[in-house]
CSV table of C-alpha atoms in Angstrom, one decimal:
chain,number,residue,atom,x,y,z
A,68,MET,CA,-0.5,0.0,-0.1
A,69,ALA,CA,1.6,3.2,-1.2
A,70,ILE,CA,2.2,5.7,1.8
A,71,ALA,CA,0.3,8.9,1.9
A,72,ARG,CA,3.0,12.2,0.8
A,73,PRO,CA,2.7,13.5,4.0
A,74,VAL,CA,3.0,10.8,6.1
A,75,ARG,CA,7.0,10.4,3.6
A,76,VAL,CA,7.6,14.2,4.1
A,77,LEU,CA,6.9,14.1,8.4
A,78,GLY,CA,8.5,10.5,8.5
A,79,LEU,CA,12.0,12.4,6.3
A,80,ALA,CA,11.4,15.0,8.4
A,81,ALA,CA,11.9,12.5,12.2
A,82,VAL,CA,14.9,11.1,10.3
A,83,VAL,CA,16.6,14.2,9.5
A,84,MET,CA,16.1,15.4,13.3
A,85,TRP,CA,17.2,12.1,15.3
A,86,PHE,CA,20.5,12.5,12.8
A,87,PHE,CA,20.6,16.2,14.1
A,88,PHE,CA,20.0,15.1,17.7
A,89,ILE,CA,22.7,12.2,17.5
A,90,TRP,CA,25.1,14.7,16.1
A,91,GLN,CA,24.9,17.7,18.0
A,92,VAL,CA,25.7,15.0,20.7
A,93,LEU,CA,28.3,13.4,19.5
A,94,LYS,CA,29.9,16.4,17.4
A,95,PRO,CA,33.6,17.3,18.7
A,96,THR,CA,34.5,19.9,20.9
A,97,SER,CA,37.4,22.3,20.6
A,98,PRO,CA,39.5,23.4,23.5
A,99,SER,CA,38.5,26.8,23.9
A,100,THR,CA,34.5,25.8,24.0
A,101,LYS,CA,34.1,22.1,25.1
A,102,HIS,CA,33.3,23.8,29.1
A,103,LYS,CA,30.8,25.9,28.4
A,104,ALA,CA,28.6,23.1,27.3
A,105,LYS,CA,27.8,22.3,30.5
A,106,GLY,CA,26.9,26.1,32.0
A,107,ILE,CA,30.2,25.8,33.8
A,108,ILE,CA,32.1,29.6,34.4
A,109,LYS,CA,33.9,29.9,31.3
A,110,SER,CA,37.7,31.4,31.3
A,111,PHE,CA,37.3,33.0,28.1
A,112,GLU,CA,35.1,33.7,25.1
A,113,ARG,CA,38.0,32.9,23.0
A,114,ASP,CA,41.6,31.7,25.0
A,115,PRO,CA,44.2,34.0,24.7
A,116,ASN,CA,46.4,30.7,23.6
A,117,LEU,CA,44.7,30.2,20.3
A,118,ASP,CA,45.8,33.2,18.6
A,119,PRO,CA,49.7,33.0,17.0
A,120,THR,CA,52.4,33.6,19.8
A,121,GLY,CA,56.2,34.6,19.1
A,122,GLU,CA,58.6,35.3,21.0
A,123,PRO,CA,58.0,38.3,23.8
A,124,GLU,CA,58.6,42.1,23.0
A,125,GLY,CA,61.7,43.7,24.7
A,126,ILE,CA,65.2,42.8,24.7
A,127,LEU,CA,66.4,39.6,23.6
A,128,VAL,CA,69.7,37.6,23.6
A,129,HIS,CA,69.6,34.5,21.4
A,130,ALA,CA,71.9,31.3,21.9
A,131,SER,CA,75.7,31.5,20.4
A,132,ASP,CA,79.2,30.3,21.5
A,133,GLU,CA,78.9,32.6,24.1
A,134,TYR,CA,77.0,29.5,25.9
A,135,ALA,CA,79.4,27.0,25.8
A,136,PRO,CA,79.6,24.8,29.2
A,137,GLY,CA,82.1,25.7,31.6
A,138,PRO,CA,83.9,28.7,31.5
A,139,ALA,CA,83.8,29.6,27.8
A,140,GLY,CA,80.2,30.4,28.8
A,141,THR,CA,80.8,33.7,29.7
A,142,ALA,CA,77.7,35.4,28.5
A,143,ARG,CA,75.6,33.8,31.4
A,144,ILE,CA,74.4,35.5,34.0
A,145,ASN,CA,73.7,35.1,37.8
A,146,ALA,CA,71.3,32.0,37.0
A,147,THR,CA,70.1,28.4,37.8
A,148,LEU,CA,67.5,26.0,37.6
A,149,LEU,CA,66.6,25.2,40.9
A,150,ALA,CA,64.8,21.8,41.6
A,151,LEU,CA,63.2,20.6,45.6
A,152,VAL,CA,63.3,17.1,44.6
A,153,ARG,CA,63.3,13.6,46.7
A,154,ASN,CA,65.7,10.7,45.6
A,155,GLU,CA,62.7,8.3,44.9
A,156,GLU,CA,61.3,11.0,42.8
A,157,LEU,CA,64.8,10.3,39.9
A,158,ASN,CA,62.5,8.8,37.4
A,159,ASP,CA,60.6,11.8,37.0
A,160,MET,CA,63.1,14.1,37.8
A,161,LEU,CA,65.0,12.9,34.9
A,162,SER,CA,61.4,13.5,32.6
A,163,SER,CA,61.4,16.8,33.6
A,164,MET,CA,65.1,17.3,32.8
A,165,ARG,CA,65.4,15.9,29.3
A,166,ASP,CA,62.2,17.8,28.0
A,167,LEU,CA,63.7,21.3,29.5
A,168,GLU,CA,67.1,20.0,28.2
A,169,ARG,CA,66.0,19.4,24.7
A,170,THR,CA,63.5,22.6,24.5
A,171,TRP,CA,65.7,25.0,26.2
A,172,ASN,CA,68.9,24.5,28.1
A,173,HIS,CA,70.9,22.8,26.0
A,174,LYS,CA,71.3,25.8,24.3
A,175,PHE,CA,72.3,28.0,26.7
A,176,ASN,CA,73.7,25.8,29.8
A,177,TYR,CA,72.8,26.8,32.8
A,178,PRO,CA,73.9,24.5,36.3
A,179,TRP,CA,71.1,22.9,37.6
A,180,THR,CA,70.8,22.8,41.4
A,181,PHE,CA,69.3,20.1,43.5
A,182,PHE,CA,68.1,20.4,47.0
A,183,ASN,CA,66.4,17.9,49.3
A,184,ASP,CA,66.3,17.5,52.9
A,185,VAL,CA,68.3,14.4,53.2
A,186,PRO,CA,71.2,13.6,51.2
A,187,PHE,CA,71.1,12.6,47.4
A,188,THR,CA,72.3,8.7,46.3
A,189,GLU,CA,75.1,8.0,44.1
A,190,GLU,CA,72.6,7.3,41.9
A,191,PHE,CA,70.3,10.2,41.7
A,192,LYS,CA,74.0,12.7,40.7
A,193,LYS,CA,75.2,10.0,38.1
A,194,LYS,CA,71.9,9.9,36.3
A,195,THR,CA,71.0,13.7,36.7
A,196,SER,CA,74.6,14.7,35.9
A,197,ALA,CA,74.6,12.8,32.5
A,198,LEU,CA,71.6,14.5,31.1
A,199,THR,CA,73.0,17.4,31.1
A,200,LYS,CA,76.1,19.5,29.8
A,201,ALA,CA,75.8,22.1,32.5
A,202,GLU,CA,77.0,21.9,35.8
A,203,CYS,CA,74.9,20.0,38.3
A,204,ARG,CA,74.8,21.0,42.3
A,205,TYR,CA,73.6,18.8,44.7
A,206,GLU,CA,72.5,20.5,48.0
A,207,LEU,CA,71.3,19.6,52.0
A,208,ILE,CA,68.4,21.7,53.7
A,209,PRO,CA,69.5,22.7,56.7
A,210,LYS,CA,67.7,21.2,59.4
A,211,GLU,CA,66.8,24.8,60.8
A,212,HIS,CA,65.5,25.1,57.2
A,213,TRP,CA,63.7,22.3,57.5
A,214,GLU,CA,62.1,21.5,60.5
A,215,VAL,CA,59.0,22.5,62.2
A,216,PRO,CA,59.7,25.6,64.1
A,217,SER,CA,60.0,25.6,68.1
A,218,TRP,CA,56.5,27.6,68.4
A,219,ILE,CA,54.4,25.1,66.5
A,220,ASN,CA,52.1,23.2,69.2
A,221,MET,CA,52.1,19.6,67.6
A,222,ASP,CA,48.6,18.7,69.6
A,223,LEU,CA,46.9,22.1,68.0
A,224,TYR,CA,48.2,20.5,64.1
A,225,LYS,CA,47.0,17.2,64.6
A,226,GLU,CA,43.6,19.2,65.8
A,227,SER,CA,43.6,21.9,63.1
A,228,THR,CA,44.8,18.8,60.3
A,229,GLN,CA,41.7,16.9,61.2
A,230,ILE,CA,39.8,19.7,60.2
A,231,LEU,CA,41.5,20.5,57.5
A,232,LYS,CA,41.3,16.4,56.3
A,233,GLU,CA,37.6,16.5,57.3
A,234,LYS,CA,37.2,19.7,54.7
A,235,LYS,CA,39.2,17.6,52.4
A,236,VAL,CA,42.0,19.8,51.8
A,237,GLN,CA,45.0,18.2,49.8
A,238,TYR,CA,47.7,16.8,51.7
A,239,ALA,CA,46.4,18.5,55.2
A,240,ASP,CA,48.2,15.8,57.6
A,241,MET,CA,51.3,15.5,55.5
A,242,ILE,CA,54.0,17.2,57.4
A,243,SER,CA,56.3,16.9,54.8
A,244,TYR,CA,54.1,19.1,52.7
A,245,HIS,CA,53.6,22.2,54.9
A,246,GLN,CA,57.7,21.6,56.0
A,247,MET,CA,57.7,22.5,51.9
A,248,CYS,CA,55.2,25.1,51.5
A,249,ARG,CA,57.2,27.0,54.3
A,250,TRP,CA,61.1,26.4,52.7
A,251,ASN,CA,60.1,27.5,49.5
A,252,SER,CA,57.7,30.2,50.9
A,253,GLY,CA,60.3,32.5,52.4
A,254,LEU,CA,63.9,30.2,53.2
A,255,PHE,CA,64.8,28.5,49.8
A,256,TYR,CA,66.6,31.8,48.7
A,257,LYS,CA,68.6,31.6,52.2
A,258,HIS,CA,70.2,28.5,51.1
A,259,PRO,CA,74.1,29.0,51.5
A,260,ALA,CA,74.4,27.5,47.9
A,261,LEU,CA,72.4,30.8,46.6
A,262,ALA,CA,73.9,33.0,48.4
A,263,ASN,CA,75.3,34.6,45.0
A,264,THR,CA,72.6,33.8,42.5
A,265,GLN,CA,69.5,36.0,41.7
A,266,TYR,CA,67.8,34.4,39.3
A,267,TYR,CA,66.0,31.5,39.1
A,268,TRP,CA,63.9,28.9,37.4
A,269,ARG,CA,61.9,26.3,39.6
A,270,VAL,CA,61.4,22.8,37.8
A,271,GLU,CA,59.5,20.4,39.2
A,272,PRO,CA,59.3,16.5,39.0
A,273,LYS,CA,56.9,14.9,36.6
A,274,VAL,CA,56.4,17.8,34.5
A,275,HIS,CA,56.6,18.8,30.8
A,276,PHE,CA,58.0,21.4,28.2
A,277,PHE,CA,56.5,21.6,24.5
A,278,CYS,CA,58.1,24.2,22.8
A,279,ASP,CA,61.9,25.3,21.9
A,280,VAL,CA,62.9,28.6,23.6
A,281,ASP,CA,65.6,30.4,21.9
A,282,TYR,CA,66.4,33.7,24.0
A,283,ASP,CA,67.6,33.6,27.4
A,284,VAL,CA,64.9,34.0,29.6
A,285,PHE,CA,67.5,35.0,32.3
A,286,ARG,CA,68.6,37.6,30.6
A,287,TYR,CA,65.6,38.5,29.4
A,288,MET,CA,64.3,39.0,32.8
A,289,GLN,CA,67.1,41.4,33.7
A,290,ASP,CA,67.3,43.2,30.3
A,291,ASN,CA,63.3,44.4,30.5
A,292,ASN,CA,63.0,44.8,34.2
A,293,LYS,CA,60.9,42.0,35.2
A,294,THR,CA,60.6,40.4,39.0
A,295,TYR,CA,58.9,37.5,38.5
A,296,GLY,CA,57.5,34.9,35.2
A,297,PHE,CA,54.2,32.6,35.5
A,298,THR,CA,52.5,30.3,32.8
A,299,ILE,CA,49.6,29.0,35.2
A,300,ASN,CA,47.3,31.7,37.2
A,301,LEU,CA,44.8,29.4,39.1
A,302,TYR,CA,42.0,29.8,42.3
A,303,ASP,CA,42.9,28.0,45.4
A,304,SER,CA,41.3,26.3,48.1
A,305,PRO,CA,39.7,29.0,50.6
A,306,ASP,CA,39.5,26.4,53.4
A,307,SER,CA,43.3,25.7,52.8
A,308,ILE,CA,44.0,29.7,53.2
A,309,PRO,CA,41.0,31.3,55.5
A,310,THR,CA,43.4,33.2,57.8
A,311,LEU,CA,46.1,33.8,54.8
A,312,TRP,CA,43.7,37.4,54.5
A,313,PRO,CA,43.2,38.7,57.5
A,314,GLU,CA,46.7,37.7,58.6
A,315,THR,CA,48.2,40.2,55.2
A,316,LEU,CA,45.9,42.9,56.1
A,317,LYS,CA,47.0,42.8,59.3
A,318,PHE,CA,51.0,43.3,58.4
A,319,ILE,CA,49.5,46.0,55.9
A,320,ALA,CA,47.8,48.1,58.7
A,321,GLU,CA,51.0,47.7,60.5
A,322,HIS,CA,53.3,48.3,57.5
A,323,PRO,CA,51.8,50.6,54.5
A,324,GLU,CA,55.1,52.0,53.6
A,325,HIS,CA,55.6,48.0,52.0
A,326,VAL,CA,52.7,48.7,49.4
A,327,HIS,CA,53.5,49.4,45.9
A,328,GLU,CA,51.7,52.1,44.6
A,329,ASN,CA,50.5,50.0,41.3
A,330,ASN,CA,50.1,46.5,42.7
A,331,ALA,CA,47.9,44.2,41.9
A,332,MET,CA,45.0,44.2,44.9
A,333,ASP,CA,42.2,44.3,43.1
A,334,TRP,CA,43.1,40.8,41.1
A,335,LEU,CA,43.8,39.8,45.0
A,336,THR,CA,40.5,40.7,45.5
A,337,ASP,CA,38.3,40.7,43.0
A,338,LYS,CA,34.6,39.0,44.7
A,339,VAL,CA,32.8,38.6,40.8
A,340,ARG,CA,34.0,35.5,39.1
A,341,ARG,CA,34.2,33.3,42.1
A,342,PRO,CA,32.6,34.9,45.0
A,343,ASP,CA,32.1,31.5,46.9
A,344,HIS,CA,36.3,31.6,47.1
A,345,ASN,CA,36.2,35.3,48.2
A,346,LYS,CA,34.0,34.7,51.2
A,347,LYS,CA,35.9,31.8,52.4
A,348,ALA,CA,39.1,33.2,52.2
A,349,ASN,CA,37.6,36.2,53.9
A,350,GLY,CA,38.4,38.7,51.1
A,351,TYR,CA,41.1,37.0,49.2
A,352,SER,CA,40.3,35.9,45.8
A,353,THR,CA,42.7,32.9,46.0
A,354,CYS,CA,43.9,33.4,42.6
A,355,HIS,CA,47.5,32.6,42.7
A,356,PHE,CA,50.6,31.5,40.1
A,357,TRP,CA,51.2,28.0,40.2
A,358,SER,CA,54.0,28.5,41.7
A,359,ASN,CA,55.5,24.9,40.3
A,360,PHE,CA,56.9,27.2,37.3
A,361,GLU,CA,58.6,30.2,38.3
A,362,ILE,CA,61.1,32.3,37.1
A,363,ALA,CA,62.1,35.1,39.4
A,364,ASP,CA,64.1,37.9,41.1
A,365,MET,CA,65.7,36.6,44.5
A,366,SER,CA,66.1,40.0,44.8
A,367,PHE,CA,62.2,40.3,45.6
A,368,TRP,CA,62.2,37.7,48.3
A,369,ARG,CA,65.2,38.9,50.0
A,370,SER,CA,63.7,42.4,49.9
A,371,LYS,CA,62.7,43.8,53.0
A,372,PRO,CA,59.2,44.1,52.4
A,373,TYR,CA,58.9,40.6,51.4
A,374,GLU,CA,60.8,39.4,54.7
A,375,ASP,CA,58.8,41.3,56.7
A,376,TYR,CA,56.4,39.9,55.5
A,377,PHE,CA,57.2,36.4,56.0
A,378,ASN,CA,58.5,36.3,59.0
A,379,HIS,CA,54.8,37.7,60.0
A,380,LEU,CA,53.5,34.9,58.9
A,381,ASP,CA,56.1,32.4,59.6
A,382,ARG,CA,55.2,33.5,63.7
A,383,THR,CA,51.3,32.8,62.9
A,384,GLY,CA,52.3,28.9,63.5
A,385,ASN,CA,49.5,28.8,59.7
A,386,PHE,CA,51.7,27.2,57.5
A,387,PHE,CA,51.2,24.5,59.8
A,388,TYR,CA,47.9,24.9,61.0
A,389,GLU,CA,46.3,25.3,58.1
A,390,ARG,CA,48.0,24.6,54.8
A,391,TRP,CA,49.2,27.7,53.2
A,392,GLY,CA,51.2,26.7,49.8
A,393,ASP,CA,53.8,29.2,48.8
A,394,ALA,CA,52.1,29.8,45.4
A,395,PRO,CA,49.0,32.2,47.5
A,396,VAL,CA,52.1,33.7,49.4
A,397,HIS,CA,54.5,34.2,46.7
A,398,SER,CA,51.4,35.9,44.6
A,399,VAL,CA,50.0,37.7,47.3
A,400,GLY,CA,53.6,39.1,48.7
A,401,LEU,CA,54.5,40.2,44.8
A,402,GLY,CA,50.6,41.2,44.1
A,403,LEU,CA,51.0,43.7,47.1
A,404,PHE,CA,54.3,44.8,47.2
A,405,GLU,CA,56.1,44.8,43.1
A,406,ASP,CA,55.0,47.0,40.7
A,407,LYS,CA,52.8,44.4,38.7
A,408,SER,CA,54.0,45.5,35.8
A,409,ARG,CA,57.0,43.5,36.3
A,410,ILE,CA,55.6,40.1,36.2
A,411,HIS,CA,55.5,38.8,33.5
A,412,TRP,CA,52.9,35.7,31.5
A,413,PHE,CA,55.4,33.4,29.4
A,414,ARG,CA,52.8,32.8,27.2
A,415,ASP,CA,55.2,30.9,24.9
A,416,ILE,CA,56.5,28.8,27.2
A,417,GLY,CA,54.7,25.2,26.6
A,418,TYR,CA,54.3,23.7,29.8
A,419,GLN,CA,52.4,21.2,31.6
A,420,HIS,CA,52.0,20.0,35.4
A,421,ILE,CA,49.0,17.8,35.9
A,422,PRO,CA,46.6,18.8,35.2
A,423,PHE,CA,47.1,21.8,33.7
A,424,PHE,CA,48.7,23.6,30.2
A,425,ASN,CA,50.0,25.9,28.9
A,426,CYS,CA,49.9,25.8,25.4
A,427,PRO,CA,50.2,28.5,22.6
A,428,ASN,CA,49.7,28.6,19.0
A,429,SER,CA,53.4,28.0,17.7
A,430,PRO,CA,55.4,26.5,15.6
A,431,LYS,CA,58.0,25.9,18.1
A,432,CYS,CA,55.6,23.7,20.0
A,433,LYS,CA,54.7,20.2,20.2
A,434,GLY,CA,53.0,17.9,22.2
A,435,CYS,CA,50.4,19.4,23.4
A,436,VAL,CA,47.1,20.5,21.8
A,437,THR,CA,46.4,24.8,21.9
A,438,GLY,CA,45.0,26.5,23.9
A,439,ARG,CA,43.7,23.8,26.0
A,440,LEU,CA,44.0,24.1,29.5
A,441,THR,CA,43.8,21.1,31.0
A,442,ASP,CA,43.0,17.7,29.8
A,443,GLY,CA,41.0,16.9,33.1
A,444,ASP,CA,37.3,17.5,33.8
A,445,ASP,CA,35.7,19.9,32.5
A,446,ILE,CA,35.0,21.5,35.8
A,447,LEU,CA,38.5,22.6,36.4
A,448,TYR,CA,38.2,25.5,33.7
A,449,LYS,CA,36.6,27.2,36.2
A,450,GLU,CA,39.8,27.1,38.4
A,451,ASP,CA,41.3,29.5,35.3
A,452,CYS,CA,42.1,33.0,36.8
A,453,ARG,CA,44.5,33.9,34.0
A,454,PRO,CA,41.2,36.4,33.0
A,455,ASN,CA,41.5,38.2,36.4
A,456,TRP,CA,45.1,38.6,35.3
A,457,PHE,CA,44.3,39.7,32.4
A,458,LYS,CA,41.7,42.1,33.2
A,459,PHE,CA,43.5,43.9,36.0
A,460,VAL,CA,46.8,43.6,34.5
A,461,GLY,CA,47.0,43.1,31.1
A,462,GLN,CA,49.0,40.0,29.0
A,463,GLY,CA,52.4,41.7,29.1
């Protein structure tokens, strides 16, 4: 029996609509738009890393014979690659070294300085030194820099960390993590091995570098009057730092002379994008530079404003009673006491520390997806605080 034409038309329309529905469900999404579909806070209408990226503007010094290993390398300035690493993290450290030597340091041969709270094994020394033509230094952290300070009440520490655990604060009950955060916040640059060193590039185990960098990043910092360089800018867990901002306000009330007139207060106190974070952190946005990558001038950490600030924070005991990390402590210090124009986004350095990326659009990059912030769950996109930094400071 012939099917009436109106019925055939309706049937065809239904088939077309069904295929359209299936396509909408299964169609691929780009890294910059994928997170919008689930109603998650957007990072950008368009991630700046999707735009073509070249070398930064300013004075650049490129590789030459003057960067040869050893005494012949007269172009190198007073700087080091710096890693806090345990012997058991050797393989992950080797992975990080291979990436950075391949993409950058084989051209410039800056020394590696490794720190540990116990002596490095001969295996660690042998395998790390085999990956580079540059000098390798292996340093032991002084006990007075690593041990829990005498003013910490260990009963209170145990009670406090139990509360943090109940709030699902990561690493809350790992005392070595608290020690590490304190050391990275205000003690590493006091190590005698760094007494005559000005710049450092922090490198952690199990990170990745994706892009060839053909200029001396330390000379870039020096010649262009930069204090600090970052790649990733995130929100922190407010439950880990509830009193950091109140203590900061106490400090700047006592030392208003330390606050730079061209500070980044708006970035530190924004409550529009993540009002829940600002409320739980008592006025702090929780935005911070993810300090597992940082290229910085230690003159800032050694300055009176930052030293006074760290000592104030340290005496509260909250590196242990809470879980203050070096990332928010460094970031608040920089945001208040440094000229924000001296803080630089190294957008051209492709980088990953699980689960976040900085992946620029450059022919010099391979191994990462351009513009992708994370390969984790879509909800992680809301942790991106770059939009606020770019809004209040810019992309320089």
